[in-house]
Coordinates of C-alpha atoms in Angstrom, one line a residue:
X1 CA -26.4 36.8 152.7
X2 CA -25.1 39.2 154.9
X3 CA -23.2 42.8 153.8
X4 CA -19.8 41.1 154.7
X5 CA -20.2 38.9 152.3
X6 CA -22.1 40.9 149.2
X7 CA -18.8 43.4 150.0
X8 CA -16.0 43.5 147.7
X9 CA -12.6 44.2 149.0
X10 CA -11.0 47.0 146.7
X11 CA -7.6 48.1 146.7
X12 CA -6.7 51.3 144.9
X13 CA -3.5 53.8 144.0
X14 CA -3.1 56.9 142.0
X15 CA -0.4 56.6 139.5
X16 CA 1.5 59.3 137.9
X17 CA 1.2 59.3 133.7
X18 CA 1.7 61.4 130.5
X19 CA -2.1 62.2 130.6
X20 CA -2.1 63.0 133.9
X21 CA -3.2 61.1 137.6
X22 CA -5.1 58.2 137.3
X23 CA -6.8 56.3 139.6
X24 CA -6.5 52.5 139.7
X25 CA -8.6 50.7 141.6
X26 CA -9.2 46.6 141.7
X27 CA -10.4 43.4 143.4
X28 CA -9.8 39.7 143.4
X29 CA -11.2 39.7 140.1
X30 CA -9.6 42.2 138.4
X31 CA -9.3 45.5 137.2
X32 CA -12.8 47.3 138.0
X33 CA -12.0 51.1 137.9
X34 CA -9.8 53.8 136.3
X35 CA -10.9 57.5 136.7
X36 CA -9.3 60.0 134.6
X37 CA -7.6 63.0 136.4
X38 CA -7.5 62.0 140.2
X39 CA -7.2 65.4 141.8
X40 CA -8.2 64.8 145.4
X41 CA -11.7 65.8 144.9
X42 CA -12.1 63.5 141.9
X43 CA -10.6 60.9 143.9
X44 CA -13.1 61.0 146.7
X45 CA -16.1 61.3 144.5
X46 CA -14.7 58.0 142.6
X47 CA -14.2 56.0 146.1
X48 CA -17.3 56.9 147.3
X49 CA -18.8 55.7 144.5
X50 CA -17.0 52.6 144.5
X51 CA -17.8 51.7 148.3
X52 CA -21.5 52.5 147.9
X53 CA -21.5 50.2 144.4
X54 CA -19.8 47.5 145.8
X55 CA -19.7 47.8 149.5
X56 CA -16.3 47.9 152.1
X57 CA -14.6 50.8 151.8
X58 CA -11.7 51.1 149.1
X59 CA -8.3 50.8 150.5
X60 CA -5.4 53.1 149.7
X61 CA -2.6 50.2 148.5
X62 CA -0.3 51.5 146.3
X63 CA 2.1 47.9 146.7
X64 CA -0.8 45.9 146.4
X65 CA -0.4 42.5 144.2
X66 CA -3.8 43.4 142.5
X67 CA -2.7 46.3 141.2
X68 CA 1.2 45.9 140.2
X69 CA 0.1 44.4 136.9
X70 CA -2.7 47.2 135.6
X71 CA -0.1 49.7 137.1
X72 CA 2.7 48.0 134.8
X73 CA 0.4 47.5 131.7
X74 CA -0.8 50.7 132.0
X75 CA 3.1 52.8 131.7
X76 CA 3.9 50.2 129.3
X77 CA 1.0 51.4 127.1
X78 CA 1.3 55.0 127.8
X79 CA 4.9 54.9 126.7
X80 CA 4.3 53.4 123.5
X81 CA 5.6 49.9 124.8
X82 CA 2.2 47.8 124.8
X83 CA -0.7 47.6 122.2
X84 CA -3.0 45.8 124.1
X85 CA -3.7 44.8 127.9
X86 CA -3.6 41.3 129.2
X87 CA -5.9 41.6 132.4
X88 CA -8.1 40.6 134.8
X89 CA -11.2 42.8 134.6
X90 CA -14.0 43.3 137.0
X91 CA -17.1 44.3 135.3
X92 CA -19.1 44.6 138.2
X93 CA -19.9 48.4 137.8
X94 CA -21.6 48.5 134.5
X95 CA -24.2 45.6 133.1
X96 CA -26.6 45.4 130.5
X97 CA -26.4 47.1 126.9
X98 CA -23.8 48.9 128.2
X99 CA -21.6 45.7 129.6
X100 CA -22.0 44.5 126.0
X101 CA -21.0 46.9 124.2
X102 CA -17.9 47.4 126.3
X103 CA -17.1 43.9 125.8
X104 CA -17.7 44.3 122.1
X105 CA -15.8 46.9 121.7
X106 CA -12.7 45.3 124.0
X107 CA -12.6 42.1 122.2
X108 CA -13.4 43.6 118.2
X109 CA -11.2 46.9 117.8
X110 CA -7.5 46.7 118.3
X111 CA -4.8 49.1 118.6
X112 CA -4.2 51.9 116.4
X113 CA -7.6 51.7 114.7
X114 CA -11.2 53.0 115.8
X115 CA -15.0 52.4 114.8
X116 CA -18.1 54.7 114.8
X117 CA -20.6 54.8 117.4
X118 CA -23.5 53.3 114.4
X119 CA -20.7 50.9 113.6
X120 CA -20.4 49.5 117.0
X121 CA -24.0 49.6 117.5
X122 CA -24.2 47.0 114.2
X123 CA -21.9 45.1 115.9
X124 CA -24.0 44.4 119.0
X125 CA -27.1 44.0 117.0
X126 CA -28.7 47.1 117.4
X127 CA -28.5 49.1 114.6
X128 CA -29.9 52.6 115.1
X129 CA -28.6 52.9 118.4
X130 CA -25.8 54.7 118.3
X131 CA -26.8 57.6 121.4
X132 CA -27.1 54.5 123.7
X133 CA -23.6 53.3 122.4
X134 CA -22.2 57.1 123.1
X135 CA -24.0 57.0 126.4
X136 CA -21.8 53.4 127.1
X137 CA -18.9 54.7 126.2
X138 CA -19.4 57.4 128.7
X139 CA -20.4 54.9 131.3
X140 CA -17.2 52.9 130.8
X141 CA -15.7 52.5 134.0
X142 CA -12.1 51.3 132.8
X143 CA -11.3 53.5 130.1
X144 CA -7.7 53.3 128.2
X145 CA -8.1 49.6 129.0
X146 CA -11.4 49.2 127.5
X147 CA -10.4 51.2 124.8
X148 CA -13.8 53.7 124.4
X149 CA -10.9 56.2 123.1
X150 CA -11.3 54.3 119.5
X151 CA -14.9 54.9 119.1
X152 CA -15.7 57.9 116.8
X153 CA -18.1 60.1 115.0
X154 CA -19.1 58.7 111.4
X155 CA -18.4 62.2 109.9
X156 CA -15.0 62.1 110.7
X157 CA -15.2 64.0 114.4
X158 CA -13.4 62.0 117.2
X159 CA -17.1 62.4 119.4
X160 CA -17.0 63.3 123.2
X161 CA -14.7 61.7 125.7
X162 CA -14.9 61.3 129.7
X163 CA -11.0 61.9 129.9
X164 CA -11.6 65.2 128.0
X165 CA -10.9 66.1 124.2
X166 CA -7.4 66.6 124.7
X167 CA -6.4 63.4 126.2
X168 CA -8.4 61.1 123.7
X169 CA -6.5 63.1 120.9
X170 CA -3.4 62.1 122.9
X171 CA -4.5 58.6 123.2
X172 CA -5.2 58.5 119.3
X173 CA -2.0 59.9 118.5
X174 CA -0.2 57.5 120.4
X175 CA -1.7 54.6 118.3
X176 CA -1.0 56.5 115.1
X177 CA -4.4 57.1 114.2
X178 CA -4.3 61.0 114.1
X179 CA -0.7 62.9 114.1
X180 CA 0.8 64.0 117.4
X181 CA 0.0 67.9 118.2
X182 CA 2.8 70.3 117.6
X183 CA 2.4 71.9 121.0

């Protein structure tokens, strides 16, 4: 197999939202990247990564077909008008425990409602390993779409989050699960 044909062609925009840039990046199969708060440098660090994990170099395409949908889905969410996402996703940048417990966590805990980090590590048969669940979450590569903004501390603490403190509160506000800030 040659590199031509291990490379995936990946299209990509930045889109404008209540919590700030994001970076939306897909390929024929789907969704496969969004990167929180896609300042230039942020931006390049994510597309480098991208070309090196799956080869070809990401293409700036904004009007692509490939990405109209996540873009729609995405505002639609954001603005309160969609609980869930009906998408294509690309899970080639994450494998392993960590694929699973994405999946898990994609397919088990809906809208407006969140699980532990122990919880989710039940759920996935591997009780006791909550760390390594944090450690997915943090590895997620399509965040508000694979929802790792629902996963929370057991002691009532909304844990860590790769999009910051503030935007997960945002995000949990939004599905009604803690009340919106006053300022």
């Amino acid at each position: 197999m040659d590199s031509h044909e291990r490379s995936e062609q990946v299209v990509w925009a930045v889109v404008d939202t209540g919590i700030g840039p994001l970076l939306l990046a897909a390929t024929r199969k789907g969704l496969v990247n969004v990167v929180f708060h896609a300042t230039k440098a942020v931006r390049d660090r994510a597309l480098t990564r991208l070309a090196s994990r799956l080869g070809g170099e990401p293409v700036e395409e904004p009007g692509s077909p490939l990405l109209a949908e996540p873009i729609r889905q995405i505002r639609a969410y954001l603005a309160g008008e969609r609980r869930d996402f009906a998408l294509p996703l690309d899970w080639s940048l994450i494998s392993g425990f960590n694929r699973q417990v994405l999946r898990e966590l994609a397919a088990t805990v809906p809208y407006g409602t969140v699980v532990g980090y122990g919880e989710l590590a039940e759920r996935v048969g591997q009780p006791g390993a909550a760390q390594a669940v944090g450690a997915a979450m943090g590895s997620n590569p399509l965040p508000v779409v694979v929802p790792c903004h629902r996963v929370v501390e057991s002691d009532g603490g909304i844990g860590g989050f790769g999009g910051g403190l503030e935007t997960k509160r945002r995000l949990l506000a939004l599905e009604g699960v803690l009340p919106e800030p006053l300022f």
